[in-house]
PDB file of C-alpha atoms in Angstrom:
ATOM      1  CA  MET A   1    -126.645  -5.115   2.090  1.00  0.00           C
ATOM      2  CA  ALA A   2    -122.549  -4.321   2.371  1.00  0.00           C
ATOM      3  CA  GLU A   3    -122.464  -4.543   6.030  1.00  0.00           C
ATOM      4  CA  THR A   4    -124.423  -7.125   6.412  1.00  0.00           C
ATOM      5  CA  THR A   5    -122.075  -9.073   3.369  1.00  0.00           C
ATOM      6  CA  ALA A   6    -118.586  -7.773   4.963  1.00  0.00           C
ATOM      7  CA  ARG A   7    -119.929  -8.620   8.226  1.00  0.00           C
ATOM      8  CA  ILE A   8    -120.638 -12.950   7.413  1.00  0.00           C
ATOM      9  CA  LEU A   9    -117.655 -12.656   5.018  1.00  0.00           C
ATOM     10  CA  MET A  10    -116.009 -12.056   7.950  1.00  0.00           C
ATOM     11  CA  GLU A  11    -117.724 -13.968  10.493  1.00  0.00           C
ATOM     12  CA  ILE A  12    -116.835 -17.709   8.438  1.00  0.00           C
ATOM     13  CA  GLU A  13    -113.462 -15.858   8.344  1.00  0.00           C
ATOM     14  CA  ALA A  14    -113.997 -15.608   3.863  1.00  0.00           C
ATOM     15  CA  VAL A  15    -112.547 -12.199   4.718  1.00  0.00           C
ATOM     16  CA  LEU A  16    -109.187 -11.854   6.889  1.00  0.00           C
ATOM     17  CA  PHE A  17    -106.975  -9.001   7.658  1.00  0.00           C
ATOM     18  CA  ARG A  18    -103.028  -9.370   7.892  1.00  0.00           C
ATOM     19  CA  PRO A  19    -100.593  -5.960   7.973  1.00  0.00           C
ATOM     20  CA  GLN A  20     -98.759  -7.411  10.557  1.00  0.00           C
ATOM     21  CA  ASP A  21     -97.793 -10.511   8.786  1.00  0.00           C
ATOM     22  CA  PRO A  22     -99.021  -9.904   4.360  1.00  0.00           C
ATOM     23  CA  PHE A  23    -100.083 -12.936   2.278  1.00  0.00           C
ATOM     24  CA  THR A  24     -98.303 -13.996  -0.658  1.00  0.00           C
ATOM     25  CA  LEU A  25    -100.660 -14.556  -3.148  1.00  0.00           C
ATOM     26  CA  THR A  26    -100.334 -16.464  -6.293  1.00  0.00           C
ATOM     27  CA  SER A  27     -99.364 -13.212  -8.242  1.00  0.00           C
ATOM     28  CA  GLY A  28     -96.323 -13.351  -6.392  1.00  0.00           C
ATOM     29  CA  ARG A  29     -98.181  -9.968  -4.757  1.00  0.00           C
ATOM     30  CA  ARG A  30     -98.136  -9.238  -0.806  1.00  0.00           C
ATOM     31  CA  SER A  31    -101.169  -8.515  -0.219  1.00  0.00           C
ATOM     32  CA  PRO A  32    -102.742  -7.605   4.081  1.00  0.00           C
ATOM     33  CA  VAL A  33    -106.228  -8.749   2.166  1.00  0.00           C
ATOM     34  CA  TYR A  34    -107.500 -12.242   1.208  1.00  0.00           C
ATOM     35  CA  VAL A  35    -110.721 -12.960   0.905  1.00  0.00           C
ATOM     36  CA  ASP A  36    -112.127 -16.601  -0.491  1.00  0.00           C
ATOM     37  CA  CYS A  37    -115.560 -17.035  -1.507  1.00  0.00           C
ATOM     38  CA  ARG A  38    -115.519 -20.532  -1.763  1.00  0.00           C
ATOM     39  CA  LYS A  39    -115.108 -21.217   2.467  1.00  0.00           C
ATOM     40  CA  ILE A  40    -119.251 -19.875   1.380  1.00  0.00           C
ATOM     41  CA  ILE A  41    -120.233 -23.091  -0.087  1.00  0.00           C
ATOM     42  CA  SER A  42    -119.580 -24.500   3.628  1.00  0.00           C
ATOM     43  CA  PHE A  43    -122.352 -22.683   5.940  1.00  0.00           C
ATOM     44  CA  PRO A  44    -125.674 -23.054   4.693  1.00  0.00           C
ATOM     45  CA  ARG A  45    -126.806 -20.012   6.861  1.00  0.00           C
ATOM     46  CA  ALA A  46    -124.704 -17.857   6.008  1.00  0.00           C
ATOM     47  CA  ARG A  47    -124.876 -18.868   1.839  1.00  0.00           C
ATOM     48  CA  ALA A  48    -128.491 -18.469   1.856  1.00  0.00           C
ATOM     49  CA  GLN A  49    -128.950 -15.212   2.784  1.00  0.00           C
ATOM     50  CA  LEU A  50    -126.058 -13.471   0.514  1.00  0.00           C
ATOM     51  CA  MET A  51    -128.022 -15.481  -1.708  1.00  0.00           C
ATOM     52  CA  ASP A  52    -131.325 -13.439  -1.231  1.00  0.00           C
ATOM     53  CA  PHE A  53    -128.931 -10.786  -0.994  1.00  0.00           C
ATOM     54  CA  ALA A  54    -128.175 -11.483  -5.002  1.00  0.00           C
ATOM     55  CA  CYS A  55    -131.253 -12.225  -6.010  1.00  0.00           C
ATOM     56  CA  ASP A  56    -132.534  -9.071  -4.684  1.00  0.00           C
ATOM     57  CA  LEU A  57    -129.377  -7.019  -5.878  1.00  0.00           C
ATOM     58  CA  ILE A  58    -130.255  -9.113  -9.721  1.00  0.00           C
ATOM     59  CA  GLN A  59    -133.229  -8.060  -9.584  1.00  0.00           C
ATOM     60  CA  ARG A  60    -133.260  -4.658  -8.861  1.00  0.00           C
ATOM     61  CA  GLU A  61    -130.048  -3.550 -11.004  1.00  0.00           C
ATOM     62  CA  ALA A  62    -130.782  -5.827 -14.257  1.00  0.00           C
ATOM     63  CA  GLY A  63    -134.590  -6.086 -12.941  1.00  0.00           C
ATOM     64  CA  TYR A  64    -136.882  -9.374 -13.655  1.00  0.00           C
ATOM     65  CA  GLU A  65    -137.833  -9.945 -16.759  1.00  0.00           C
ATOM     66  CA  SER A  66    -134.240  -9.174 -18.397  1.00  0.00           C
ATOM     67  CA  ILE A  67    -132.075 -12.450 -17.916  1.00  0.00           C
ATOM     68  CA  ASP A  68    -132.979 -15.665 -19.473  1.00  0.00           C
ATOM     69  CA  CYS A  69    -130.363 -17.576 -18.771  1.00  0.00           C
ATOM     70  CA  ILE A  70    -127.538 -17.694 -15.512  1.00  0.00           C
ATOM     71  CA  ALA A  71    -123.750 -18.809 -16.419  1.00  0.00           C
ATOM     72  CA  GLY A  72    -121.598 -19.661 -13.177  1.00  0.00           C
ATOM     73  CA  GLY A  73    -117.537 -19.506 -14.617  1.00  0.00           C
ATOM     74  CA  GLU A  74    -115.793 -22.466 -13.471  1.00  0.00           C
ATOM     75  CA  THR A  75    -114.563 -23.037 -11.059  1.00  0.00           C
ATOM     76  CA  ALA A  76    -116.048 -20.243  -8.135  1.00  0.00           C
ATOM     77  CA  GLY A  77    -118.671 -19.890 -10.065  1.00  0.00           C
ATOM     78  CA  ILE A  78    -120.838 -22.783 -10.314  1.00  0.00           C
ATOM     79  CA  PRO A  79    -122.380 -23.296  -7.224  1.00  0.00           C
ATOM     80  CA  PHE A  80    -123.647 -19.560  -6.839  1.00  0.00           C
ATOM     81  CA  ALA A  81    -124.905 -19.452 -10.109  1.00  0.00           C
ATOM     82  CA  ALA A  82    -127.155 -23.001  -9.374  1.00  0.00           C
ATOM     83  CA  TRP A  83    -128.356 -21.547  -6.005  1.00  0.00           C
ATOM     84  CA  ILE A  84    -129.515 -18.026  -8.030  1.00  0.00           C
ATOM     85  CA  ALA A  85    -130.351 -20.335 -10.776  1.00  0.00           C
ATOM     86  CA  GLU A  86    -132.953 -21.670  -8.503  1.00  0.00           C
ATOM     87  CA  ARG A  87    -134.478 -19.219  -6.827  1.00  0.00           C
ATOM     88  CA  LEU A  88    -134.852 -16.680 -10.323  1.00  0.00           C
ATOM     89  CA  GLY A  89    -136.197 -20.232 -11.779  1.00  0.00           C
ATOM     90  CA  LEU A  90    -134.114 -19.864 -13.955  1.00  0.00           C
ATOM     91  CA  PRO A  91    -131.931 -21.840 -16.332  1.00  0.00           C
ATOM     92  CA  MET A  92    -128.131 -22.680 -15.862  1.00  0.00           C
ATOM     93  CA  LEU A  93    -124.578 -23.003 -17.538  1.00  0.00           C
ATOM     94  CA  TYR A  94    -121.285 -23.238 -16.763  1.00  0.00           C
ATOM     95  CA  ILE A  95    -119.016 -21.100 -18.408  1.00  0.00           C
ATOM     96  CA  ARG A  96    -115.496 -23.422 -19.076  1.00  0.00           C
ATOM     97  CA  LYS A  97    -111.991 -21.032 -19.197  1.00  0.00           C
ATOM     98  CA  LYS A  98    -111.772 -22.894 -22.530  1.00  0.00           C
ATOM     99  CA  PRO A  99    -113.024 -25.612 -24.424  1.00  0.00           C
ATOM    100  CA  LYS A 100    -112.841 -29.018 -22.969  1.00  0.00           C
ATOM    101  CA  GLY A 101    -110.398 -30.356 -26.309  1.00  0.00           C
ATOM    102  CA  PHE A 102    -112.490 -33.103 -28.016  1.00  0.00           C
ATOM    103  CA  GLY A 103    -116.312 -33.861 -27.876  1.00  0.00           C
ATOM    104  CA  ARG A 104    -118.462 -31.008 -28.478  1.00  0.00           C
ATOM    105  CA  ASN A 105    -115.509 -28.953 -27.700  1.00  0.00           C
ATOM    106  CA  ALA A 106    -117.485 -27.360 -25.880  1.00  0.00           C
ATOM    107  CA  GLN A 107    -116.773 -23.849 -23.658  1.00  0.00           C
ATOM    108  CA  ILE A 108    -120.291 -23.239 -22.066  1.00  0.00           C
ATOM    109  CA  GLU A 109    -122.074 -26.619 -20.890  1.00  0.00           C
ATOM    110  CA  GLY A 110    -126.082 -26.122 -20.983  1.00  0.00           C
ATOM    111  CA  HIS A 111    -128.798 -25.799 -22.512  1.00  0.00           C
ATOM    112  CA  MET A 112    -128.875 -21.904 -23.927  1.00  0.00           C
ATOM    113  CA  PRO A 113    -130.962 -20.664 -26.705  1.00  0.00           C
ATOM    114  CA  GLU A 114    -128.855 -18.312 -29.572  1.00  0.00           C
ATOM    115  CA  GLY A 115    -130.024 -14.531 -28.263  1.00  0.00           C
ATOM    116  CA  SER A 116    -130.482 -15.752 -25.150  1.00  0.00           C
ATOM    117  CA  ARG A 117    -130.126 -12.909 -22.434  1.00  0.00           C
ATOM    118  CA  VAL A 118    -126.989 -14.445 -19.623  1.00  0.00           C
ATOM    119  CA  LEU A 119    -125.912 -13.440 -16.156  1.00  0.00           C
ATOM    120  CA  LEU A 120    -122.545 -14.463 -15.253  1.00  0.00           C
ATOM    121  CA  VAL A 121    -122.014 -15.582 -12.035  1.00  0.00           C
ATOM    122  CA  GLU A 122    -118.374 -15.485 -10.625  1.00  0.00           C
ATOM    123  CA  ASP A 123    -117.560 -15.222  -6.630  1.00  0.00           C
ATOM    124  CA  LEU A 124    -115.379 -12.801  -7.413  1.00  0.00           C
ATOM    125  CA  ALA A 125    -114.091  -9.913  -9.332  1.00  0.00           C
ATOM    126  CA  THR A 126    -110.127  -8.529  -8.553  1.00  0.00           C
ATOM    127  CA  ASP A 127    -109.437  -6.007 -12.005  1.00  0.00           C
ATOM    128  CA  GLY A 128    -112.473  -7.661 -13.755  1.00  0.00           C
ATOM    129  CA  GLY A 129    -109.980  -9.627 -16.782  1.00  0.00           C
ATOM    130  CA  SER A 130    -111.917 -13.299 -16.154  1.00  0.00           C
ATOM    131  CA  LYS A 131    -114.628 -11.756 -16.950  1.00  0.00           C
ATOM    132  CA  LEU A 132    -114.035 -10.297 -20.225  1.00  0.00           C
ATOM    133  CA  ASN A 133    -112.670 -14.345 -21.283  1.00  0.00           C
ATOM    134  CA  PHE A 134    -116.232 -15.180 -20.297  1.00  0.00           C
ATOM    135  CA  VAL A 135    -117.792 -12.433 -22.210  1.00  0.00           C
ATOM    136  CA  ASP A 136    -116.177 -13.520 -25.149  1.00  0.00           C
ATOM    137  CA  ALA A 137    -117.397 -17.065 -24.915  1.00  0.00           C
ATOM    138  CA  ILE A 138    -120.416 -16.372 -24.845  1.00  0.00           C
ATOM    139  CA  ARG A 139    -120.841 -13.850 -27.599  1.00  0.00           C
ATOM    140  CA  GLN A 140    -119.719 -16.021 -29.529  1.00  0.00           C
ATOM    141  CA  ALA A 141    -122.108 -18.638 -28.346  1.00  0.00           C
ATOM    142  CA  GLU A 142    -124.742 -16.250 -30.778  1.00  0.00           C
ATOM    143  CA  ALA A 143    -126.257 -14.928 -26.268  1.00  0.00           C
ATOM    144  CA  GLU A 144    -126.328 -11.770 -24.709  1.00  0.00           C
ATOM    145  CA  ILE A 145    -124.736 -10.104 -21.666  1.00  0.00           C
ATOM    146  CA  ALA A 146    -124.913  -6.945 -19.854  1.00  0.00           C
ATOM    147  CA  HIS A 147    -124.843  -8.137 -16.583  1.00  0.00           C
ATOM    148  CA  THR A 148    -122.471  -9.724 -13.925  1.00  0.00           C
ATOM    149  CA  PHE A 149    -122.465 -11.128 -11.018  1.00  0.00           C
ATOM    150  CA  VAL A 150    -119.803 -11.020  -7.962  1.00  0.00           C
ATOM    151  CA  ILE A 151    -120.235 -11.623  -4.112  1.00  0.00           C
ATOM    152  CA  PHE A 152    -117.127  -9.659  -3.689  1.00  0.00           C
ATOM    153  CA  HIS A 153    -115.475  -7.370  -5.417  1.00  0.00           C
ATOM    154  CA  TYR A 154    -111.817  -5.620  -4.823  1.00  0.00           C
ATOM    155  CA  GLY A 155    -113.366  -2.854  -5.722  1.00  0.00           C
ATOM    156  CA  ILE A 156    -109.430  -0.561  -5.989  1.00  0.00           C
ATOM    157  CA  PHE A 157    -108.747  -1.632  -9.524  1.00  0.00           C
ATOM    158  CA  PRO A 158    -111.409   0.582 -11.858  1.00  0.00           C
ATOM    159  CA  ASP A 159    -109.808  -0.342 -15.020  1.00  0.00           C
ATOM    160  CA  GLY A 160    -110.863  -3.605 -14.739  1.00  0.00           C
ATOM    161  CA  VAL A 161    -115.027  -2.329 -14.226  1.00  0.00           C
ATOM    162  CA  ALA A 162    -113.843   0.298 -17.123  1.00  0.00           C
ATOM    163  CA  ALA A 163    -112.809  -2.372 -19.611  1.00  0.00           C
ATOM    164  CA  LEU A 164    -115.930  -4.666 -19.279  1.00  0.00           C
ATOM    165  CA  GLU A 165    -118.262  -2.076 -19.402  1.00  0.00           C
ATOM    166  CA  GLU A 166    -116.468  -0.905 -22.303  1.00  0.00           C
ATOM    167  CA  ARG A 167    -118.047  -4.139 -24.192  1.00  0.00           C
ATOM    168  CA  GLY A 168    -121.516  -3.485 -22.679  1.00  0.00           C
ATOM    169  CA  VAL A 169    -121.112  -5.392 -19.432  1.00  0.00           C
ATOM    170  CA  ARG A 170    -121.967  -4.102 -15.817  1.00  0.00           C
ATOM    171  CA  LEU A 171    -120.665  -5.834 -12.732  1.00  0.00           C
ATOM    172  CA  HIS A 172    -122.590  -6.198 -10.065  1.00  0.00           C
ATOM    173  CA  ALA A 173    -121.549  -6.858  -5.944  1.00  0.00           C
ATOM    174  CA  LEU A 174    -122.390  -7.175  -3.041  1.00  0.00           C
ATOM    175  CA  ALA A 175    -119.981  -5.827  -0.881  1.00  0.00           C
ATOM    176  CA  THR A 176    -116.412  -4.386  -1.850  1.00  0.00           C
ATOM    177  CA  TRP A 177    -113.018  -4.445   0.212  1.00  0.00           C
ATOM    178  CA  TRP A 178    -113.699  -0.270   1.115  1.00  0.00           C
ATOM    179  CA  ASP A 179    -116.685  -1.848   3.102  1.00  0.00           C
ATOM    180  CA  ALA A 180    -114.772  -4.765   4.307  1.00  0.00           C
ATOM    181  CA  LEU A 181    -112.687  -2.791   6.332  1.00  0.00           C
ATOM    182  CA  ALA A 182    -115.474  -0.049   7.193  1.00  0.00           C
ATOM    183  CA  VAL A 183    -116.566  -2.856   9.322  1.00  0.00           C
ATOM    184  CA  ALA A 184    -113.756  -4.868  10.258  1.00  0.00           C
ATOM    185  CA  GLU A 185    -113.023  -0.650  11.785  1.00  0.00           C
ATOM    186  CA  GLN A 186    -116.368  -0.338  13.092  1.00  0.00           C
ATOM    187  CA  ASN A 187    -116.108  -3.943  15.259  1.00  0.00           C
ATOM    188  CA  GLY A 188    -112.446  -4.155  16.488  1.00  0.00           C
ATOM    189  CA  TYR A 189    -111.453  -6.825  14.160  1.00  0.00           C
ATOM    190  CA  LEU A 190    -108.850  -4.005  13.316  1.00  0.00           C
ATOM    191  CA  ASP A 191    -106.238  -1.821  15.299  1.00  0.00           C
ATOM    192  CA  ASP A 192    -105.881   1.864  14.759  1.00  0.00           C
ATOM    193  CA  ALA A 193    -102.068   1.229  12.836  1.00  0.00           C
ATOM    194  CA  GLY A 194    -103.751  -2.198  10.995  1.00  0.00           C
ATOM    195  CA  VAL A 195    -106.578  -0.316   9.474  1.00  0.00           C
ATOM    196  CA  ALA A 196    -104.186   2.612   8.272  1.00  0.00           C
ATOM    197  CA  GLU A 197    -102.705   0.066   7.055  1.00  0.00           C
ATOM    198  CA  VAL A 198    -105.454  -1.701   5.144  1.00  0.00           C
ATOM    199  CA  ARG A 199    -106.305   1.106   4.110  1.00  0.00           C
ATOM    200  CA  ARG A 200    -103.245   2.822   2.511  1.00  0.00           C
ATOM    201  CA  PHE A 201    -102.582  -0.435   0.497  1.00  0.00           C
ATOM    202  CA  LEU A 202    -106.550  -0.421  -0.844  1.00  0.00           C
ATOM    203  CA  GLN A 203    -105.306   3.748  -1.770  1.00  0.00           C
ATOM    204  CA  ASP A 204    -102.607   2.268  -3.818  1.00  0.00           C
ATOM    205  CA  PRO A 205    -101.991  -1.692  -4.058  1.00  0.00           C
ATOM    206  CA  GLU A 206     -99.873  -2.155  -6.909  1.00  0.00           C
ATOM    207  CA  SER A 207     -97.790   0.142  -5.456  1.00  0.00           C
ATOM    208  CA  TRP A 208     -98.150  -1.419  -1.586  1.00  0.00           C
ATOM    209  CA  THR A 209     -95.461  -2.762   0.500  1.00  0.00           C
ATOM    210  CA  PRO A 210     -94.903  -3.788   4.534  1.00  0.00           C
ATOM    211  CA  GLY A 211     -95.824  -0.728   6.055  1.00  0.00           C
ATOM    212  CA  SER A 212     -92.860  -0.815  10.012  1.00  0.00           C
ATOM    213  CA  GLN A 213     -96.043  -0.948  12.562  1.00  0.00           C
ATOM    214  CA  PRO A 214     -94.416  -3.542  15.280  1.00  0.00           C
ATOM    215  CA  ALA A 215     -96.905  -6.444  14.922  1.00  0.00           C
ATOM    216  CA  ALA A 216     -99.812  -6.280  17.629  1.00  0.00           C
ATOM    217  CA  PRO A 217     -99.150  -8.640  20.883  1.00  0.00           C
TER     218      PRO A 217
END
């Protein structure tokens, strides 16, 4: 499942490797890898396969009768939550990053009875920080949350997973950067120097700086 997910994401160019010409992220950090799971919404066959994988993983890891509602995190998680909710025959909600500030001042949109067991869905997880805000919103609304699902998890920031686990929430993902790197290496997406540079980043992303390898021809 992880290998196929990584292959799909690379085929639709949602996962990119650029070790010789690193990306500059919004945080200012330089990175030889980039993922944009929002591209999935434009590829019907790819998204259908990934949503089938998602439902299989969720039911296997969280249980078949342990979830009452599917909640998408604003904004990238919303379409995936809708597709998963449809497949599982469950109500769908979405959670704002903060209350909208007028009217009902709601942060959670949709009908969520007190005590509902909620699965939080987002597109990806880096260090898990944004998930904590959504977890707090769900619990403040008198609902329960023990699981969150993402299509892609960086898998290189263990503190984020630990922070979720401390709140009693397990993170489930279809693939990580380690899975993507293995597929890239096996299928020739990267040469040996590129594989080494990306691996160096994944092993220590906080202190990584671009290497001095010459650009590939």
